[in-house]
Amino acid sequence: MLEQMQERGMVPSLVLLWGNFVPDTWMSHFVKNNTIPFEQIRPYIKYVVNRFKKFNPIWFVSGDVGFVDNETQKSEAAIKYYREVLESAKEVDPEGIYTFHINGESYELPDEFKKRISFFSYQSGHAQTGQNTAFTIPQKLRASGYEGPIVDAEICYEGLQKMHSQYPERYSAFEVRKSAWRAVLAGADMGVGYGSFGLWPLKELDDGVFSTGAVGQGVAVSLEKGEVKAPFDGTVVSVFPTKHAITLKSKSGVELLIHIGLDTVELKGKGFKQLVHDGDAVRKGDLLETVDLDLIKEAGFNLASPVIVTNPANFDKVASQTQGHVQAGDQLLLATVDQAKTEKVSSVSLA
């Protein structure tokens, strides 16, 4: 993977020791019997840095760890362990780029570490209650006299469920942009890191039906907008009576199910407006349905929408072609026959 990144002009960021391997961190309460013995840190870190320093990575000394005492963590062990990590790494790669990945909404880093980092990395994170830390953390750092580069490496993810929110809701593209601008204008002059939860494998749905592959092979798309469009030229096979699902067939034989949300059959058509009928010919980009996403969310249903090739046995391979944020027109799935004939299925946008 690192070789592929290097070929594409990308700079890898490698975490040397994630928090679950260190005692008394918040993660150690969930991951049992997994801490690394202290005496093994130096040989392990030297091995890792020696092996991968040729890729000129950014070394993240810690992984999602805080350095203050509270009800979920104690700082003594973390400071001891990560002092050993940093010193061991710098012995092998003294000119390397170093920083720390600390807890979300946190800016506390011991002075002994702060003096030895190349830039300060923080995360305003995923909790709805802490989104103001995108700008308060760089403000506090600048006020304390820190003059080095600052990056908000983990702002809220587009499509991610808002943690600690009163209502089930996901972050929008607007909220991500808002967080990014707040961070940069407040002093995060190195920029921001971006994440997206727009697309994920079906097996991660854990819904008991689509994730098992019983219906077919495909992906799940996290819906953001309220228009369902045809992903290829073909025919409408059927629109379910409850309008929550549509099956299509492409000219080359791909049978595709678009299932809008999970368990939305229970809405009995409420919130869905059908614009096509069984047997209609459609072209890529034609509007098939409109959807009231707010109504579906307020009713408590998951907007993760499976897009499934229901006849995968007719093809040698059905594979996802992208991940992260997608929009109308993006290639989403590729069904291949004899490695010669292919059918592209573009993303289904609820625009």
Short mmCIF file of C-alpha atoms in Angstrom, two decimals:
data_model
loop_
_atom_site.label_atom_id
_atom_site.label_comp_id
_atom_site.label_asym_id
_atom_site.label_seq_id
_atom_site.Cartn_x
_atom_site.Cartn_y
_atom_site.Cartn_z
CA MET A 1 0.00 0.00 0.00
CA LEU A 2 2.82 2.38 0.82
CA GLU A 3 4.44 1.72 -2.55
CA GLN A 4 1.15 2.51 -4.29
CA MET A 5 0.85 5.76 -2.31
CA GLN A 6 4.40 6.72 -3.23
CA GLU A 7 3.72 6.12 -6.92
CA ARG A 8 0.76 8.50 -6.68
CA GLY A 9 2.64 11.27 -4.94
CA MET A 10 0.91 10.76 -1.58
CA VAL A 11 2.49 11.12 1.86
CA PRO A 12 1.54 8.33 4.28
CA SER A 13 0.79 8.97 7.95
CA LEU A 14 1.67 5.99 10.14
CA VAL A 15 0.57 5.60 13.76
CA LEU A 16 3.38 3.97 15.73
CA LEU A 17 1.35 2.72 18.70
CA TRP A 18 -2.45 2.89 18.91
CA GLY A 19 -4.05 3.57 22.27
CA ASN A 20 -5.47 0.10 22.84
CA PHE A 21 -1.92 -1.23 23.32
CA VAL A 22 -1.22 1.16 26.21
CA PRO A 23 -2.52 0.56 29.76
CA ASP A 24 -4.95 2.96 31.47
CA THR A 25 -6.20 4.55 28.22
CA TRP A 26 -9.93 4.81 27.55
CA MET A 27 -9.57 2.04 24.95
CA SER A 28 -7.99 -0.36 27.43
CA HIS A 29 -11.39 -0.65 29.11
CA PHE A 30 -12.86 -2.14 25.91
CA VAL A 31 -9.92 -4.12 24.53
CA LYS A 32 -8.77 -6.54 27.22
CA ASN A 33 -5.39 -8.30 27.56
CA ASN A 34 -3.97 -6.44 24.60
CA THR A 35 -1.36 -4.06 26.06
CA ILE A 36 2.24 -4.30 24.91
CA PRO A 37 4.86 -4.97 27.60
CA PHE A 38 6.90 -1.83 28.13
CA GLU A 39 10.23 -3.58 27.47
CA GLN A 40 9.04 -4.59 23.99
CA ILE A 41 8.32 -1.04 22.83
CA ARG A 42 11.87 -0.12 21.82
CA PRO A 43 12.61 -3.18 19.64
CA TYR A 44 9.15 -2.98 18.07
CA ILE A 45 9.35 0.74 17.25
CA LYS A 46 12.88 0.44 15.88
CA TYR A 47 11.74 -2.39 13.63
CA VAL A 48 8.76 -0.41 12.31
CA VAL A 49 10.68 2.81 11.69
CA ASN A 50 13.59 1.01 10.06
CA ARG A 51 11.22 -0.84 7.75
CA PHE A 52 9.07 2.09 6.64
CA LYS A 53 11.22 5.24 6.89
CA LYS A 54 12.17 4.92 3.20
CA PHE A 55 8.62 6.10 2.41
CA ASN A 56 9.24 9.37 4.32
CA PRO A 57 6.01 9.12 6.31
CA ILE A 58 4.56 11.43 8.90
CA TRP A 59 4.97 9.55 12.18
CA PHE A 60 1.98 9.76 14.52
CA VAL A 61 3.53 8.76 17.83
CA SER A 62 0.22 8.04 19.58
CA GLY A 63 -3.20 6.85 18.48
CA ASP A 64 -6.31 8.53 19.91
CA VAL A 65 -4.87 8.90 23.42
CA GLY A 66 -5.27 11.69 25.97
CA PHE A 67 -2.62 12.96 28.37
CA VAL A 68 -4.78 14.19 31.25
CA ASP A 69 -6.34 12.23 34.10
CA ASN A 70 -10.10 11.72 34.05
CA GLU A 71 -12.70 9.04 34.70
CA THR A 72 -11.74 7.07 31.55
CA GLN A 73 -7.93 7.35 31.49
CA LYS A 74 -4.79 7.91 33.52
CA SER A 75 -1.95 9.89 32.01
CA GLU A 76 1.08 8.39 33.78
CA ALA A 77 1.27 5.22 31.70
CA ALA A 78 0.55 7.06 28.44
CA ILE A 79 3.33 9.57 29.06
CA LYS A 80 5.79 6.81 29.98
CA TYR A 81 4.92 4.63 27.00
CA TYR A 82 4.86 7.37 24.37
CA ARG A 83 8.09 8.92 25.66
CA GLU A 84 9.67 5.55 24.89
CA VAL A 85 7.99 5.43 21.46
CA LEU A 86 9.19 8.92 20.51
CA GLU A 87 12.76 8.42 21.71
CA SER A 88 13.04 5.03 20.00
CA ALA A 89 11.72 6.39 16.70
CA LYS A 90 13.97 9.44 16.71
CA GLU A 91 17.03 7.23 17.26
CA VAL A 92 16.28 5.57 13.93
CA ASP A 93 14.81 8.55 12.02
CA PRO A 94 16.05 11.75 13.71
CA GLU A 95 15.00 13.93 10.76
CA GLY A 96 11.51 12.46 10.52
CA ILE A 97 8.24 14.36 10.86
CA TYR A 98 6.53 13.68 14.20
CA THR A 99 3.21 14.54 15.82
CA PHE A 100 0.63 13.00 18.18
CA HIS A 101 -2.93 11.85 17.57
CA ILE A 102 -4.69 12.85 20.79
CA ASN A 103 -8.26 12.43 22.04
CA GLY A 104 -11.10 14.20 20.31
CA GLU A 105 -11.86 17.70 21.64
CA SER A 106 -8.54 17.68 23.54
CA TYR A 107 -5.52 19.95 23.20
CA GLU A 108 -3.48 18.88 26.25
CA LEU A 109 -0.04 17.55 25.31
CA PRO A 110 2.87 17.46 27.79
CA ASP A 111 5.44 20.18 27.15
CA GLU A 112 8.19 17.59 26.72
CA PHE A 113 6.28 16.27 23.68
CA LYS A 114 5.09 19.62 22.38
CA LYS A 115 8.71 20.79 22.11
CA ARG A 116 9.67 17.80 19.95
CA ILE A 117 6.81 17.65 17.43
CA SER A 118 6.89 18.98 13.88
CA PHE A 119 3.29 20.24 14.06
CA PHE A 120 0.32 20.06 16.43
CA SER A 121 -2.49 17.73 15.44
CA TYR A 122 -5.90 17.78 17.14
CA GLN A 123 -9.37 16.48 16.31
CA SER A 124 -12.58 18.38 16.83
CA GLY A 125 -14.14 14.98 16.31
CA HIS A 126 -17.59 13.53 16.00
CA ALA A 127 -19.58 14.60 19.05
CA GLN A 128 -22.26 17.16 18.31
CA THR A 129 -21.66 18.74 21.72
CA GLY A 130 -18.00 19.46 20.94
CA GLN A 131 -18.06 20.93 17.44
CA ASN A 132 -16.97 24.33 18.76
CA THR A 133 -13.54 22.82 19.53
CA ALA A 134 -12.76 23.15 15.82
CA PHE A 135 -12.00 26.80 16.61
CA THR A 136 -11.50 26.90 20.40
CA ILE A 137 -8.53 24.49 20.36
CA PRO A 138 -6.35 26.47 17.90
CA GLN A 139 -7.33 29.66 19.72
CA LYS A 140 -6.13 28.19 23.02
CA LEU A 141 -2.92 26.91 21.45
CA ARG A 142 -2.08 30.28 19.94
CA ALA A 143 -2.97 32.06 23.18
CA SER A 144 -0.60 29.71 25.07
CA GLY A 145 2.27 30.73 22.80
CA TYR A 146 2.44 27.74 20.45
CA GLU A 147 3.80 29.04 17.14
CA GLY A 148 4.14 25.84 15.08
CA PRO A 149 1.79 24.56 12.37
CA ILE A 150 -1.62 23.30 13.54
CA VAL A 151 -3.96 20.87 11.78
CA ASP A 152 -7.46 19.71 12.69
CA ALA A 153 -6.79 16.19 11.45
CA GLU A 154 -10.25 14.82 12.15
CA ILE A 155 -13.21 17.13 11.71
CA CYS A 156 -16.74 15.73 11.64
CA TYR A 157 -17.24 13.13 8.90
CA GLU A 158 -19.82 13.75 6.21
CA GLY A 159 -22.54 11.12 6.61
CA LEU A 160 -21.42 10.03 10.10
CA GLN A 161 -23.94 9.71 12.90
CA LYS A 162 -23.65 12.65 15.31
CA MET A 163 -22.34 11.34 18.62
CA HIS A 164 -24.19 12.46 21.78
CA SER A 165 -26.94 14.07 19.70
CA GLN A 166 -30.43 14.32 21.15
CA TYR A 167 -31.86 13.03 17.87
CA PRO A 168 -30.53 10.48 15.33
CA GLU A 169 -28.89 12.66 12.70
CA ARG A 170 -25.87 12.58 10.37
CA TYR A 171 -23.39 15.34 9.56
CA SER A 172 -24.07 17.15 6.29
CA ALA A 173 -21.59 18.50 3.75
CA PHE A 174 -22.42 22.01 4.97
CA GLU A 175 -21.50 21.11 8.55
CA VAL A 176 -18.18 19.66 7.41
CA ARG A 177 -17.35 22.86 5.49
CA LYS A 178 -18.41 24.94 8.50
CA SER A 179 -16.10 22.98 10.80
CA ALA A 180 -13.21 23.25 8.33
CA TRP A 181 -13.48 27.02 7.94
CA ARG A 182 -13.83 27.53 11.68
CA ALA A 183 -10.64 25.56 12.28
CA VAL A 184 -8.54 27.27 9.62
CA LEU A 185 -9.69 30.81 10.42
CA ALA A 186 -9.04 30.25 14.14
CA GLY A 187 -5.42 29.22 13.65
CA ALA A 188 -5.27 25.72 12.14
CA ASP A 189 -3.02 27.08 9.42
CA MET A 190 -1.85 23.64 8.26
CA GLY A 191 -5.40 22.76 7.24
CA VAL A 192 -7.83 19.95 8.01
CA GLY A 193 -8.30 16.22 7.53
CA TYR A 194 -11.50 15.02 5.88
CA GLY A 195 -13.50 11.83 6.23
CA SER A 196 -16.67 10.52 4.61
CA PHE A 197 -19.15 7.81 5.55
CA GLY A 198 -21.01 8.00 2.25
CA LEU A 199 -20.42 4.40 1.14
CA TRP A 200 -19.58 1.20 2.97
CA PRO A 201 -19.61 -2.57 2.32
CA LEU A 202 -22.92 -4.37 2.68
CA LYS A 203 -21.49 -6.70 5.32
CA GLU A 204 -21.11 -3.70 7.65
CA LEU A 205 -24.87 -3.07 7.64
CA ASP A 206 -25.46 -6.08 9.93
CA ASP A 207 -29.12 -6.06 8.92
CA GLY A 208 -29.46 -9.83 8.62
CA VAL A 209 -30.66 -9.74 5.00
CA PHE A 210 -28.61 -7.61 2.60
CA SER A 211 -25.37 -8.05 4.56
CA THR A 212 -25.54 -11.84 4.19
CA GLY A 213 -25.49 -11.66 0.38
CA ALA A 214 -28.79 -13.56 0.18
CA VAL A 215 -30.33 -10.90 -2.08
CA GLY A 216 -27.22 -10.36 -4.22
CA GLN A 217 -23.96 -8.42 -4.29
CA GLY A 218 -23.50 -4.67 -4.02
CA VAL A 219 -22.90 -1.77 -1.69
CA ALA A 220 -24.82 0.54 0.62
CA VAL A 221 -25.10 4.26 -0.04
CA SER A 222 -25.82 6.77 2.72
CA LEU A 223 -28.52 9.03 1.30
CA GLU A 224 -28.14 12.80 1.42
CA LYS A 225 -30.74 14.11 -1.01
CA GLY A 226 -34.24 13.25 -2.14
CA GLU A 227 -34.06 12.15 -5.78
CA VAL A 228 -33.52 8.60 -7.02
CA LYS A 229 -32.08 8.53 -10.55
CA ALA A 230 -31.56 5.73 -13.03
CA PRO A 231 -27.93 4.52 -12.89
CA PHE A 232 -27.94 3.14 -16.45
CA ASP A 233 -30.03 2.82 -19.62
CA GLY A 234 -32.57 0.05 -19.18
CA THR A 235 -36.07 -0.95 -18.14
CA VAL A 236 -38.07 -0.66 -14.92
CA VAL A 237 -38.84 -4.24 -13.93
CA SER A 238 -40.97 -3.32 -10.93
CA VAL A 239 -41.73 -0.62 -8.40
CA PHE A 240 -42.72 -2.11 -5.07
CA PRO A 241 -46.29 -1.26 -3.98
CA THR A 242 -44.81 0.52 -0.94
CA LYS A 243 -42.51 2.50 -3.32
CA HIS A 244 -39.47 1.97 -1.07
CA ALA A 245 -37.68 -0.20 -3.65
CA ILE A 246 -37.24 -0.36 -7.43
CA THR A 247 -35.79 -3.10 -9.62
CA LEU A 248 -34.21 -2.29 -12.97
CA LYS A 249 -32.63 -4.26 -15.79
CA SER A 250 -29.87 -2.88 -17.97
CA LYS A 251 -29.58 -3.52 -21.69
CA SER A 252 -26.71 -5.92 -21.05
CA GLY A 253 -28.55 -7.94 -18.42
CA VAL A 254 -27.66 -6.50 -15.03
CA GLU A 255 -30.65 -6.84 -12.70
CA LEU A 256 -30.41 -4.16 -10.03
CA LEU A 257 -32.35 -3.55 -6.83
CA ILE A 258 -32.38 -0.05 -5.33
CA HIS A 259 -33.70 -0.31 -1.78
CA ILE A 260 -34.28 3.13 -0.23
CA GLY A 261 -33.37 2.93 3.45
CA LEU A 262 -33.64 -0.05 5.77
CA ASP A 263 -37.00 -1.46 6.93
CA THR A 264 -38.76 1.40 5.12
CA VAL A 265 -41.38 -1.03 3.85
CA GLU A 266 -43.06 -0.27 7.18
CA LEU A 267 -43.81 3.27 5.98
CA LYS A 268 -46.27 1.78 3.44
CA GLY A 269 -45.38 4.34 0.80
CA LYS A 270 -45.44 7.41 3.02
CA GLY A 271 -42.65 9.80 2.04
CA PHE A 272 -42.11 8.29 -1.44
CA LYS A 273 -43.36 9.72 -4.76
CA GLN A 274 -43.24 7.31 -7.69
CA LEU A 275 -42.45 8.81 -11.13
CA VAL A 276 -42.02 5.63 -13.24
CA HIS A 277 -44.01 2.41 -13.68
CA ASP A 278 -43.33 -1.23 -14.44
CA GLY A 279 -42.10 -1.69 -18.02
CA ASP A 280 -40.98 1.94 -18.54
CA ALA A 281 -37.78 2.47 -20.51
CA VAL A 282 -35.32 4.75 -18.71
CA ARG A 283 -32.04 6.41 -19.53
CA LYS A 284 -29.15 7.03 -17.19
CA GLY A 285 -29.96 10.07 -15.02
CA ASP A 286 -33.76 9.87 -15.41
CA LEU A 287 -35.66 10.67 -12.20
CA LEU A 288 -37.33 7.53 -10.81
CA GLU A 289 -38.65 8.70 -7.44
CA THR A 290 -38.52 11.57 -5.01
CA VAL A 291 -38.08 10.89 -1.31
CA ASP A 292 -38.87 12.91 1.81
CA LEU A 293 -35.66 12.21 3.73
CA ASP A 294 -36.68 14.30 6.73
CA LEU A 295 -39.86 12.27 7.14
CA ILE A 296 -37.92 9.01 6.99
CA LYS A 297 -35.33 10.22 9.52
CA GLU A 298 -37.98 11.55 11.88
CA ALA A 299 -39.73 8.19 11.72
CA GLY A 300 -36.49 6.63 12.98
CA PHE A 301 -35.44 4.69 9.87
CA ASN A 302 -31.86 4.23 8.66
CA LEU A 303 -31.15 5.96 5.32
CA ALA A 304 -28.43 3.47 4.39
CA SER A 305 -29.66 2.25 0.99
CA PRO A 306 -28.49 -1.06 -0.51
CA VAL A 307 -27.78 -1.06 -4.25
CA ILE A 308 -27.72 -4.74 -5.22
CA VAL A 309 -26.97 -6.75 -8.34
CA THR A 310 -29.54 -9.51 -7.83
CA ASN A 311 -28.24 -11.85 -10.54
CA PRO A 312 -24.51 -12.05 -9.70
CA ALA A 313 -24.37 -15.67 -10.87
CA ASN A 314 -24.58 -14.35 -14.46
CA PHE A 315 -21.24 -12.56 -14.03
CA ASP A 316 -17.69 -13.59 -13.23
CA LYS A 317 -17.32 -10.75 -10.77
CA VAL A 318 -19.37 -7.96 -9.19
CA ALA A 319 -17.19 -5.42 -7.40
CA SER A 320 -17.40 -1.96 -5.88
CA GLN A 321 -15.53 0.68 -7.85
CA THR A 322 -15.33 3.48 -5.31
CA GLN A 323 -15.66 4.40 -1.66
CA GLY A 324 -16.32 7.50 0.41
CA HIS A 325 -18.50 10.30 -0.92
CA VAL A 326 -20.30 9.63 -4.21
CA GLN A 327 -22.61 11.64 -6.41
CA ALA A 328 -24.87 11.08 -9.40
CA GLY A 329 -22.88 9.80 -12.37
CA ASP A 330 -20.06 8.16 -10.39
CA GLN A 331 -19.28 4.56 -11.26
CA LEU A 332 -20.44 2.51 -8.29
CA LEU A 333 -20.37 -1.17 -9.33
CA LEU A 334 -18.75 -3.15 -12.12
CA ALA A 335 -20.18 -6.50 -13.26
CA THR A 336 -17.75 -8.40 -15.49
CA VAL A 337 -18.35 -11.30 -17.90
CA ASP A 338 -15.38 -13.27 -19.28
CA GLN A 339 -13.15 -10.29 -18.49
CA ALA A 340 -14.29 -8.79 -21.77
CA LYS A 341 -17.84 -7.50 -21.56
CA THR A 342 -18.56 -5.07 -18.71
CA GLU A 343 -21.57 -3.20 -17.45
CA LYS A 344 -21.03 -0.03 -15.45
CA VAL A 345 -23.59 0.85 -12.79
CA SER A 346 -23.23 4.47 -11.70
CA SER A 347 -24.06 5.71 -8.22
CA VAL A 348 -27.65 6.16 -7.16
CA SER A 349 -27.94 9.73 -5.95
CA LEU A 350 -30.74 10.84 -3.68
CA ALA A 351 -29.81 14.37 -4.78
#
